[in-house]
Coordinates of C-alpha atoms in Angstrom, one line a residue:
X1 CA 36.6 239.8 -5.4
X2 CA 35.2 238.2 -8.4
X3 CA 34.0 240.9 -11.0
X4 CA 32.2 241.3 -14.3
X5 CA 34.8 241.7 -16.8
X6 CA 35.4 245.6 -18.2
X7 CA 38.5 245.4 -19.9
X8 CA 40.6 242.6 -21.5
X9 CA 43.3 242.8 -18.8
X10 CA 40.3 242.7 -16.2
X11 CA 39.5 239.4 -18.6
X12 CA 43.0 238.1 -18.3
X13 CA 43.3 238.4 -14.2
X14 CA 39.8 236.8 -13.5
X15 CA 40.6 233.8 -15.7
X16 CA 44.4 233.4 -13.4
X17 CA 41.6 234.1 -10.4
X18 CA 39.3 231.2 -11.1
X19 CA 42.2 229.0 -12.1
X20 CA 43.6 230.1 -8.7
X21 CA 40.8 229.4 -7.1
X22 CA 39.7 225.9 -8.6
X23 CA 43.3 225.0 -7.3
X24 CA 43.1 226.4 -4.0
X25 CA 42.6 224.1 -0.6
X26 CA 40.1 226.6 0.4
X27 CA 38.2 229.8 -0.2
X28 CA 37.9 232.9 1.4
X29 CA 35.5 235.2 -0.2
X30 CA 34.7 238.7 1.6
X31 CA 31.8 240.2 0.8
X32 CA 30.2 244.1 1.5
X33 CA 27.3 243.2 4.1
X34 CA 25.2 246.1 3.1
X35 CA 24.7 244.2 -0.5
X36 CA 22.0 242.6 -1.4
X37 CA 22.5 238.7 -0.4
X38 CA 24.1 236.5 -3.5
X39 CA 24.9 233.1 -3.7
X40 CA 28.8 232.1 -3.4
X41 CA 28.4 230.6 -7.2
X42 CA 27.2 233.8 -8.8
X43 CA 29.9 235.7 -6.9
X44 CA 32.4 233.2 -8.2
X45 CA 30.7 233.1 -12.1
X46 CA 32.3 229.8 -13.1
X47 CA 35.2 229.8 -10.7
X48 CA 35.6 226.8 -8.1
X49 CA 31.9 226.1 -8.2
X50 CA 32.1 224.0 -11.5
X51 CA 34.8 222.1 -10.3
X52 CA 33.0 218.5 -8.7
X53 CA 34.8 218.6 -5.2
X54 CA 34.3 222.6 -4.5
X55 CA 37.1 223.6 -2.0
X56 CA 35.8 224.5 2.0
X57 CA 34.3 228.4 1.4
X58 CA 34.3 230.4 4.5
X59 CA 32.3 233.7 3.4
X60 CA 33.0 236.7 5.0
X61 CA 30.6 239.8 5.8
X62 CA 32.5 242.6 5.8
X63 CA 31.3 246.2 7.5
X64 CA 28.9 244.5 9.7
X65 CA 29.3 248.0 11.9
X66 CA 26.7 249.6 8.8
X67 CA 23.8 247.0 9.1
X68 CA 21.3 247.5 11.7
X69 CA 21.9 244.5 14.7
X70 CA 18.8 242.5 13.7
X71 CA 19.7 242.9 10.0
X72 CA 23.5 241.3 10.5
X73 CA 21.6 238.2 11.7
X74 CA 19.2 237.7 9.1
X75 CA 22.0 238.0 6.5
X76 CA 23.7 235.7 8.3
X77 CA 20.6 233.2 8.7
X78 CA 20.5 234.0 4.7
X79 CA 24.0 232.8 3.6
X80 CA 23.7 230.5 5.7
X81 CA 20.9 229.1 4.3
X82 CA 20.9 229.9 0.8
X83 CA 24.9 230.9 -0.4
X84 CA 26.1 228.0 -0.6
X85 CA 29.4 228.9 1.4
X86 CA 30.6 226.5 4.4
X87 CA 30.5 228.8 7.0
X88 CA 29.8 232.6 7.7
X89 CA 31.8 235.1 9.6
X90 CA 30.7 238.7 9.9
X91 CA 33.2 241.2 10.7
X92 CA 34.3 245.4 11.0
X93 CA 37.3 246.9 10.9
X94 CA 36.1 248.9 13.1
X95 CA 35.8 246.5 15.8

């Protein structure tokens, strides 16, 4: 996960995370589904999405077991749509 820098060390292992993932040959990026939808470039803040041939992103939903059925779906429909990520998977731990 991509965060909003606290600390200097925090500073430090995001800049090695976007290098990382500039240089990767995909993405994987797993996201809380009870979150309010975001697109894949704000979650990466300047990672692989400034980069001209931007990597295959899968996106992951994660805790899909805590959204409502017909919410899952329209978050899905949403990424889909609007994230900017190659494909969508939602999943749960729980099942």
């Amino acid at each position: 996960v991509i965060q909003k820098t606290m600390h200097k060390l925090d500073a430090m292992m995001m800049t090695n995370v976007r290098t990382a993932a500039i240089n990767a040959d995909c993405i994987l990026i797993v996201i809380d589904a009870c979150r309010v939808p975001e697109k894949v470039d704000d979650v990466m803040e300047g990672g692989a999405s400034d980069v001209e041939e931007k990597p295959p992103t899968l996106l992951v939903l994660n805790k899909k077991d805590l959204i409502k059925p017909g919410e899952i779906s329209k978050r899905i429909e949403w990424y889909e749509t609007f994230g900017g990520a190659d494909h969508v998977l939602p999943t749960s731990a729980k099942y």
